[in-house]
mmCIF file with all atom_site columns, C-alpha atoms in Angstrom:
data_model
loop_
_atom_site.group_PDB
_atom_site.id
_atom_site.type_symbol
_atom_site.label_atom_id
_atom_site.label_alt_id
_atom_site.label_comp_id
_atom_site.label_asym_id
_atom_site.label_entity_id
_atom_site.label_seq_id
_atom_site.pdbx_PDB_ins_code
_atom_site.Cartn_x
_atom_site.Cartn_y
_atom_site.Cartn_z
_atom_site.occupancy
_atom_site.B_iso_or_equiv
_atom_site.pdbx_formal_charge
_atom_site.auth_seq_id
_atom_site.auth_comp_id
_atom_site.auth_asym_id
_atom_site.auth_atom_id
_atom_site.pdbx_PDB_model_num
ATOM 1   C CA . MET A 1 1   ? 65.756  108.117 94.519  1.00 42.00 ? 1   MET A CA 1
ATOM 2   C CA . ALA A 1 2   ? 65.923  108.506 98.240  1.00 46.00 ? 2   ALA A CA 1
ATOM 3   C CA . GLU A 1 3   ? 66.933  111.939 99.607  1.00 48.00 ? 3   GLU A CA 1
ATOM 4   C CA . GLN A 1 4   ? 70.473  111.965 100.919 1.00 56.00 ? 4   GLN A CA 1
ATOM 5   C CA . GLN A 1 5   ? 71.401  113.622 104.143 1.00 61.00 ? 5   GLN A CA 1
ATOM 6   C CA . THR A 1 6   ? 73.763  116.562 103.987 1.00 68.00 ? 6   THR A CA 1
ATOM 7   C CA . GLN A 1 7   ? 77.268  115.584 105.002 1.00 61.00 ? 7   GLN A CA 1
ATOM 8   C CA . THR A 1 8   ? 79.511  117.597 107.199 1.00 59.00 ? 8   THR A CA 1
ATOM 9   C CA . LEU A 1 9   ? 82.932  117.164 108.769 1.00 58.00 ? 9   LEU A CA 1
ATOM 10  C CA . GLY A 1 10  ? 81.191  115.577 111.790 1.00 56.00 ? 10  GLY A CA 1
ATOM 11  C CA . SER A 1 11  ? 78.784  113.289 109.850 1.00 51.00 ? 11  SER A CA 1
ATOM 12  C CA . HIS A 1 12  ? 80.771  112.085 106.810 1.00 59.00 ? 12  HIS A CA 1
ATOM 13  C CA . ARG A 1 13  ? 82.044  108.882 108.364 1.00 62.00 ? 13  ARG A CA 1
ATOM 14  C CA . ARG A 1 14  ? 79.869  105.929 107.418 1.00 64.00 ? 14  ARG A CA 1
ATOM 15  C CA . PHE A 1 15  ? 79.030  103.138 109.800 1.00 68.00 ? 15  PHE A CA 1
ATOM 16  C CA . ILE A 1 16  ? 77.483  99.964  108.523 1.00 77.00 ? 16  ILE A CA 1
ATOM 17  C CA . PRO A 1 17  ? 75.658  98.704  111.642 1.00 85.00 ? 17  PRO A CA 1
ATOM 18  C CA . MET A 1 18  ? 75.734  94.992  110.680 1.00 89.00 ? 18  MET A CA 1
ATOM 19  C CA . TRP A 1 19  ? 79.533  95.257  110.044 1.00 84.00 ? 19  TRP A CA 1
ATOM 20  C CA . HIS A 1 20  ? 80.697  97.749  112.616 1.00 83.00 ? 20  HIS A CA 1
ATOM 21  C CA . PHE A 1 21  ? 78.455  96.835  115.456 1.00 88.00 ? 21  PHE A CA 1
ATOM 22  C CA . PHE A 1 22  ? 77.831  93.122  114.964 1.00 93.00 ? 22  PHE A CA 1
ATOM 23  C CA . ALA A 1 23  ? 80.042  91.108  112.656 1.00 91.00 ? 23  ALA A CA 1
ATOM 24  C CA . LEU A 1 24  ? 83.427  92.681  113.409 1.00 90.00 ? 24  LEU A CA 1
ATOM 25  C CA . PRO A 1 25  ? 82.889  92.681  117.240 1.00 94.00 ? 25  PRO A CA 1
ATOM 26  C CA . VAL A 1 26  ? 81.714  89.018  117.160 1.00 95.00 ? 26  VAL A CA 1
ATOM 27  C CA . LEU A 1 27  ? 84.796  88.024  115.102 1.00 95.00 ? 27  LEU A CA 1
ATOM 28  C CA . ILE A 1 28  ? 87.144  89.834  117.422 1.00 95.00 ? 28  ILE A CA 1
ATOM 29  C CA . ILE A 1 29  ? 85.508  88.452  120.536 1.00 97.00 ? 29  ILE A CA 1
ATOM 30  C CA . ASN A 1 30  ? 85.720  84.990  118.997 1.00 97.00 ? 30  ASN A CA 1
ATOM 31  C CA . VAL A 1 31  ? 89.510  85.282  118.755 1.00 97.00 ? 31  VAL A CA 1
ATOM 32  C CA . PHE A 1 32  ? 89.675  86.066  122.454 1.00 97.00 ? 32  PHE A CA 1
ATOM 33  C CA . VAL A 1 33  ? 87.274  83.240  123.445 1.00 98.00 ? 33  VAL A CA 1
ATOM 34  C CA . VAL A 1 34  ? 89.134  80.725  121.315 1.00 97.00 ? 34  VAL A CA 1
ATOM 35  C CA . GLY A 1 35  ? 92.448  82.050  122.637 1.00 97.00 ? 35  GLY A CA 1
ATOM 36  C CA . VAL A 1 36  ? 91.316  81.620  126.271 1.00 97.00 ? 36  VAL A CA 1
ATOM 37  C CA . ASN A 1 37  ? 90.127  78.096  125.414 1.00 97.00 ? 37  ASN A CA 1
ATOM 38  C CA . PHE A 1 38  ? 93.554  77.366  123.839 1.00 97.00 ? 38  PHE A CA 1
ATOM 39  C CA . GLY A 1 39  ? 95.237  78.693  126.991 1.00 97.00 ? 39  GLY A CA 1
ATOM 40  C CA . LYS A 1 40  ? 93.161  76.380  129.210 1.00 97.00 ? 40  LYS A CA 1
ATOM 41  C CA . ASN A 1 41  ? 93.232  73.347  126.911 1.00 94.00 ? 41  ASN A CA 1
ATOM 42  C CA . PRO A 1 42  ? 96.278  73.515  124.622 1.00 97.00 ? 42  PRO A CA 1
ATOM 43  C CA . SER A 1 43  ? 95.754  70.946  121.944 1.00 97.00 ? 43  SER A CA 1
ATOM 44  C CA . LEU A 1 44  ? 96.101  70.648  118.199 1.00 97.00 ? 44  LEU A CA 1
ATOM 45  C CA . ALA A 1 45  ? 92.370  71.176  117.756 1.00 97.00 ? 45  ALA A CA 1
ATOM 46  C CA . SER A 1 46  ? 92.271  74.313  119.921 1.00 97.00 ? 46  SER A CA 1
ATOM 47  C CA . ALA A 1 47  ? 95.370  75.711  118.228 1.00 97.00 ? 47  ALA A CA 1
ATOM 48  C CA . TRP A 1 48  ? 93.715  75.083  114.916 1.00 98.00 ? 48  TRP A CA 1
ATOM 49  C CA . ALA A 1 49  ? 90.539  76.823  116.089 1.00 97.00 ? 49  ALA A CA 1
ATOM 50  C CA . LEU A 1 50  ? 92.628  79.856  117.168 1.00 97.00 ? 50  LEU A CA 1
ATOM 51  C CA . ALA A 1 51  ? 94.387  79.956  113.795 1.00 98.00 ? 51  ALA A CA 1
ATOM 52  C CA . VAL A 1 52  ? 91.017  79.829  111.956 1.00 98.00 ? 52  VAL A CA 1
ATOM 53  C CA . ALA A 1 53  ? 89.572  82.581  114.232 1.00 97.00 ? 53  ALA A CA 1
ATOM 54  C CA . VAL A 1 54  ? 92.567  84.845  113.534 1.00 97.00 ? 54  VAL A CA 1
ATOM 55  C CA . ALA A 1 55  ? 92.419  84.019  109.801 1.00 97.00 ? 55  ALA A CA 1
ATOM 56  C CA . LEU A 1 56  ? 88.729  84.965  109.682 1.00 96.00 ? 56  LEU A CA 1
ATOM 57  C CA . VAL A 1 57  ? 89.380  88.362  111.242 1.00 95.00 ? 57  VAL A CA 1
ATOM 58  C CA . LEU A 1 58  ? 92.324  89.005  108.890 1.00 95.00 ? 58  LEU A CA 1
ATOM 59  C CA . GLY A 1 59  ? 90.491  87.738  105.844 1.00 95.00 ? 59  GLY A CA 1
ATOM 60  C CA . VAL A 1 60  ? 87.507  89.803  106.490 1.00 92.00 ? 60  VAL A CA 1
ATOM 61  C CA . TRP A 1 61  ? 89.663  92.900  107.232 1.00 91.00 ? 61  TRP A CA 1
ATOM 62  C CA . VAL A 1 62  ? 91.695  92.447  104.036 1.00 93.00 ? 62  VAL A CA 1
ATOM 63  C CA . SER A 1 63  ? 88.538  91.897  101.961 1.00 92.00 ? 63  SER A CA 1
ATOM 64  C CA . ARG A 1 64  ? 87.228  95.243  103.234 1.00 87.00 ? 64  ARG A CA 1
ATOM 65  C CA . GLN A 1 65  ? 90.547  97.051  102.559 1.00 91.00 ? 65  GLN A CA 1
ATOM 66  C CA . MET A 1 66  ? 90.786  95.928  98.963  1.00 93.00 ? 66  MET A CA 1
ATOM 67  C CA . PRO A 1 67  ? 87.720  97.728  97.631  1.00 90.00 ? 67  PRO A CA 1
ATOM 68  C CA . LEU A 1 68  ? 88.574  100.809 99.762  1.00 88.00 ? 68  LEU A CA 1
ATOM 69  C CA . ARG A 1 69  ? 92.033  100.899 98.148  1.00 91.00 ? 69  ARG A CA 1
ATOM 70  C CA . ALA A 1 70  ? 90.513  100.609 94.673  1.00 92.00 ? 70  ALA A CA 1
ATOM 71  C CA . GLN A 1 71  ? 87.967  103.319 95.568  1.00 90.00 ? 71  GLN A CA 1
ATOM 72  C CA . ASP A 1 72  ? 90.786  105.597 96.763  1.00 90.00 ? 72  ASP A CA 1
ATOM 73  C CA . ARG A 1 73  ? 92.519  105.192 93.414  1.00 93.00 ? 73  ARG A CA 1
ATOM 74  C CA . ILE A 1 74  ? 89.355  106.169 91.610  1.00 93.00 ? 74  ILE A CA 1
ATOM 75  C CA . ILE A 1 75  ? 88.871  109.197 93.812  1.00 90.00 ? 75  ILE A CA 1
ATOM 76  C CA . ARG A 1 76  ? 92.447  110.255 93.155  1.00 93.00 ? 76  ARG A CA 1
ATOM 77  C CA . LEU A 1 77  ? 91.843  110.017 89.407  1.00 94.00 ? 77  LEU A CA 1
ATOM 78  C CA . GLU A 1 78  ? 88.608  111.959 89.669  1.00 94.00 ? 78  GLU A CA 1
ATOM 79  C CA . GLU A 1 79  ? 90.190  114.633 91.740  1.00 93.00 ? 79  GLU A CA 1
ATOM 80  C CA . ARG A 1 80  ? 93.185  115.006 89.380  1.00 95.00 ? 80  ARG A CA 1
ATOM 81  C CA . ILE A 1 81  ? 90.717  115.524 86.486  1.00 96.00 ? 81  ILE A CA 1
ATOM 82  C CA . ARG A 1 82  ? 88.735  118.003 88.600  1.00 96.00 ? 82  ARG A CA 1
ATOM 83  C CA . LEU A 1 83  ? 91.823  119.877 89.705  1.00 96.00 ? 83  LEU A CA 1
ATOM 84  C CA . ASP A 1 84  ? 93.014  120.077 86.094  1.00 96.00 ? 84  ASP A CA 1
ATOM 85  C CA . ARG A 1 85  ? 89.689  121.875 85.296  1.00 96.00 ? 85  ARG A CA 1
ATOM 86  C CA . LEU A 1 86  ? 89.556  124.128 88.338  1.00 96.00 ? 86  LEU A CA 1
ATOM 87  C CA . LEU A 1 87  ? 93.121  125.202 89.189  1.00 96.00 ? 87  LEU A CA 1
ATOM 88  C CA . PRO A 1 88  ? 95.033  128.143 87.652  1.00 96.00 ? 88  PRO A CA 1
ATOM 89  C CA . ALA A 1 89  ? 98.090  127.064 85.619  1.00 95.00 ? 89  ALA A CA 1
ATOM 90  C CA . ASN A 1 90  ? 100.616 127.714 88.450  1.00 95.00 ? 90  ASN A CA 1
ATOM 91  C CA . LEU A 1 91  ? 98.838  125.330 90.783  1.00 95.00 ? 91  LEU A CA 1
ATOM 92  C CA . ARG A 1 92  ? 97.876  122.847 88.021  1.00 95.00 ? 92  ARG A CA 1
ATOM 93  C CA . GLU A 1 93  ? 101.571 122.239 87.399  1.00 95.00 ? 93  GLU A CA 1
ATOM 94  C CA . ARG A 1 94  ? 102.035 121.197 91.091  1.00 96.00 ? 94  ARG A CA 1
ATOM 95  C CA . VAL A 1 95  ? 99.161  118.691 91.376  1.00 95.00 ? 95  VAL A CA 1
ATOM 96  C CA . GLY A 1 96  ? 101.726 115.865 91.265  1.00 94.00 ? 96  GLY A CA 1
ATOM 97  C CA . GLU A 1 97  ? 103.026 117.149 94.650  1.00 95.00 ? 97  GLU A CA 1
ATOM 98  C CA . LEU A 1 98  ? 99.788  116.353 96.472  1.00 95.00 ? 98  LEU A CA 1
ATOM 99  C CA . THR A 1 99  ? 99.742  113.101 98.352  1.00 93.00 ? 99  THR A CA 1
ATOM 100 C CA . PRO A 1 100 ? 97.051  110.462 97.818  1.00 92.00 ? 100 PRO A CA 1
ATOM 101 C CA . GLY A 1 101 ? 95.534  111.396 101.138 1.00 92.00 ? 101 GLY A CA 1
ATOM 102 C CA . GLN A 1 102 ? 95.409  115.090 100.277 1.00 94.00 ? 102 GLN A CA 1
ATOM 103 C CA . LEU A 1 103 ? 93.696  114.381 96.965  1.00 93.00 ? 103 LEU A CA 1
ATOM 104 C CA . ILE A 1 104 ? 91.191  112.125 98.662  1.00 90.00 ? 104 ILE A CA 1
ATOM 105 C CA . GLU A 1 105 ? 90.324  114.834 101.261 1.00 91.00 ? 105 GLU A CA 1
ATOM 106 C CA . LEU A 1 106 ? 90.078  117.613 98.679  1.00 94.00 ? 106 LEU A CA 1
ATOM 107 C CA . ARG A 1 107 ? 87.048  115.766 97.192  1.00 91.00 ? 107 ARG A CA 1
ATOM 108 C CA . PHE A 1 108 ? 84.905  117.232 99.999  1.00 91.00 ? 108 PHE A CA 1
ATOM 109 C CA . ALA A 1 109 ? 85.639  120.795 98.953  1.00 94.00 ? 109 ALA A CA 1
ATOM 110 C CA . PRO A 1 110 ? 83.225  122.484 96.524  1.00 94.00 ? 110 PRO A CA 1
ATOM 111 C CA . ASP A 1 111 ? 84.638  123.762 93.200  1.00 95.00 ? 111 ASP A CA 1
ATOM 112 C CA . ASP A 1 112 ? 84.964  127.403 94.423  1.00 96.00 ? 112 ASP A CA 1
ATOM 113 C CA . GLU A 1 113 ? 87.036  126.440 97.398  1.00 96.00 ? 113 GLU A CA 1
ATOM 114 C CA . VAL A 1 114 ? 89.422  124.031 95.667  1.00 96.00 ? 114 VAL A CA 1
ATOM 115 C CA . PRO A 1 115 ? 91.955  126.590 94.348  1.00 97.00 ? 115 PRO A CA 1
ATOM 116 C CA . GLU A 1 116 ? 92.521  128.241 97.663  1.00 97.00 ? 116 GLU A CA 1
ATOM 117 C CA . LEU A 1 117 ? 92.579  124.970 99.617  1.00 96.00 ? 117 LEU A CA 1
ATOM 118 C CA . THR A 1 118 ? 95.034  123.492 97.146  1.00 97.00 ? 118 THR A CA 1
ATOM 119 C CA . ARG A 1 119 ? 97.264  126.597 97.500  1.00 97.00 ? 119 ARG A CA 1
ATOM 120 C CA . ARG A 1 120 ? 97.189  126.150 101.245 1.00 96.00 ? 120 ARG A CA 1
ATOM 121 C CA . VAL A 1 121 ? 97.991  122.452 101.075 1.00 96.00 ? 121 VAL A CA 1
ATOM 122 C CA . LEU A 1 122 ? 100.872 123.014 98.645  1.00 96.00 ? 122 LEU A CA 1
ATOM 123 C CA . GLY A 1 123 ? 102.134 125.832 100.775 1.00 95.00 ? 123 GLY A CA 1
ATOM 124 C CA . GLY A 1 124 ? 102.325 123.620 103.786 1.00 94.00 ? 124 GLY A CA 1
ATOM 125 C CA . GLU A 1 125 ? 99.648  125.366 105.815 1.00 95.00 ? 125 GLU A CA 1
ATOM 126 C CA . LEU A 1 126 ? 97.274  122.378 105.781 1.00 94.00 ? 126 LEU A CA 1
ATOM 127 C CA . THR A 1 127 ? 99.302  119.293 106.399 1.00 87.00 ? 127 THR A CA 1
ATOM 128 C CA . SER A 1 128 ? 97.072  116.530 107.755 1.00 88.00 ? 128 SER A CA 1
ATOM 129 C CA . ARG A 1 129 ? 93.913  115.083 106.327 1.00 84.00 ? 129 ARG A CA 1
ATOM 130 C CA . GLY A 1 130 ? 92.004  116.497 109.311 1.00 88.00 ? 130 GLY A CA 1
ATOM 131 C CA . ASP A 1 131 ? 93.415  119.983 108.571 1.00 92.00 ? 131 ASP A CA 1
ATOM 132 C CA . ILE A 1 132 ? 92.153  119.857 105.003 1.00 93.00 ? 132 ILE A CA 1
ATOM 133 C CA . LYS A 1 133 ? 88.718  118.617 105.996 1.00 89.00 ? 133 LYS A CA 1
ATOM 134 C CA . GLY A 1 134 ? 88.454  121.165 108.796 1.00 91.00 ? 134 GLY A CA 1
ATOM 135 C CA . ALA A 1 135 ? 89.299  124.074 106.406 1.00 94.00 ? 135 ALA A CA 1
ATOM 136 C CA . ILE A 1 136 ? 86.371  123.291 104.096 1.00 93.00 ? 136 ILE A CA 1
ATOM 137 C CA . ARG A 1 137 ? 83.587  125.847 104.629 1.00 92.00 ? 137 ARG A CA 1
ATOM 138 C CA . ASN A 1 138 ? 80.827  124.338 102.460 1.00 90.00 ? 138 ASN A CA 1
ATOM 139 C CA . TRP A 1 139 ? 81.010  120.588 102.561 1.00 84.00 ? 139 TRP A CA 1
ATOM 140 C CA . ARG A 1 140 ? 80.583  118.573 99.290  1.00 85.00 ? 140 ARG A CA 1
ATOM 141 C CA . GLY A 1 141 ? 79.285  115.196 100.301 1.00 77.00 ? 141 GLY A CA 1
ATOM 142 C CA . ASP A 1 142 ? 80.566  111.883 99.041  1.00 75.00 ? 142 ASP A CA 1
ATOM 143 C CA . HIS A 1 143 ? 77.512  109.574 99.206  1.00 67.00 ? 143 HIS A CA 1
ATOM 144 C CA . LEU A 1 144 ? 79.001  106.735 97.131  1.00 69.00 ? 144 LEU A CA 1
ATOM 145 C CA . ARG A 1 145 ? 81.863  105.763 99.453  1.00 67.00 ? 145 ARG A CA 1
ATOM 146 C CA . VAL A 1 146 ? 81.577  102.157 100.601 1.00 62.00 ? 146 VAL A CA 1
#
């Protein structure tokens, strides 16, 4: 198995070069090119080409979002199970108050930091996803995220 790089707050975002730096920009530029062509030559064919260009961008975007949404649901389930194991009873009773985003961000915290971070989140000290990730001292990488 290949060695995985250590993740940090600054390096945990994943870029897929063929998607982020080629396919997506080409699809978006195509919408503008086809839109300019429609503006210069309004016809049924150019209107259809514009509709198809927009549909491609939207279809590809939605097809990317669906597995991410499913993955977020799995992460939330994993974190609820993990929190049930790691939290003291008084915090365990309040896990239902955590938002999906908060659960998803807590996955980056190692086991020994989870109780205190959860206490801070539930206490309103850490409110945004960035606050939670920024408060983690020893990053726990998520190398399986798509």
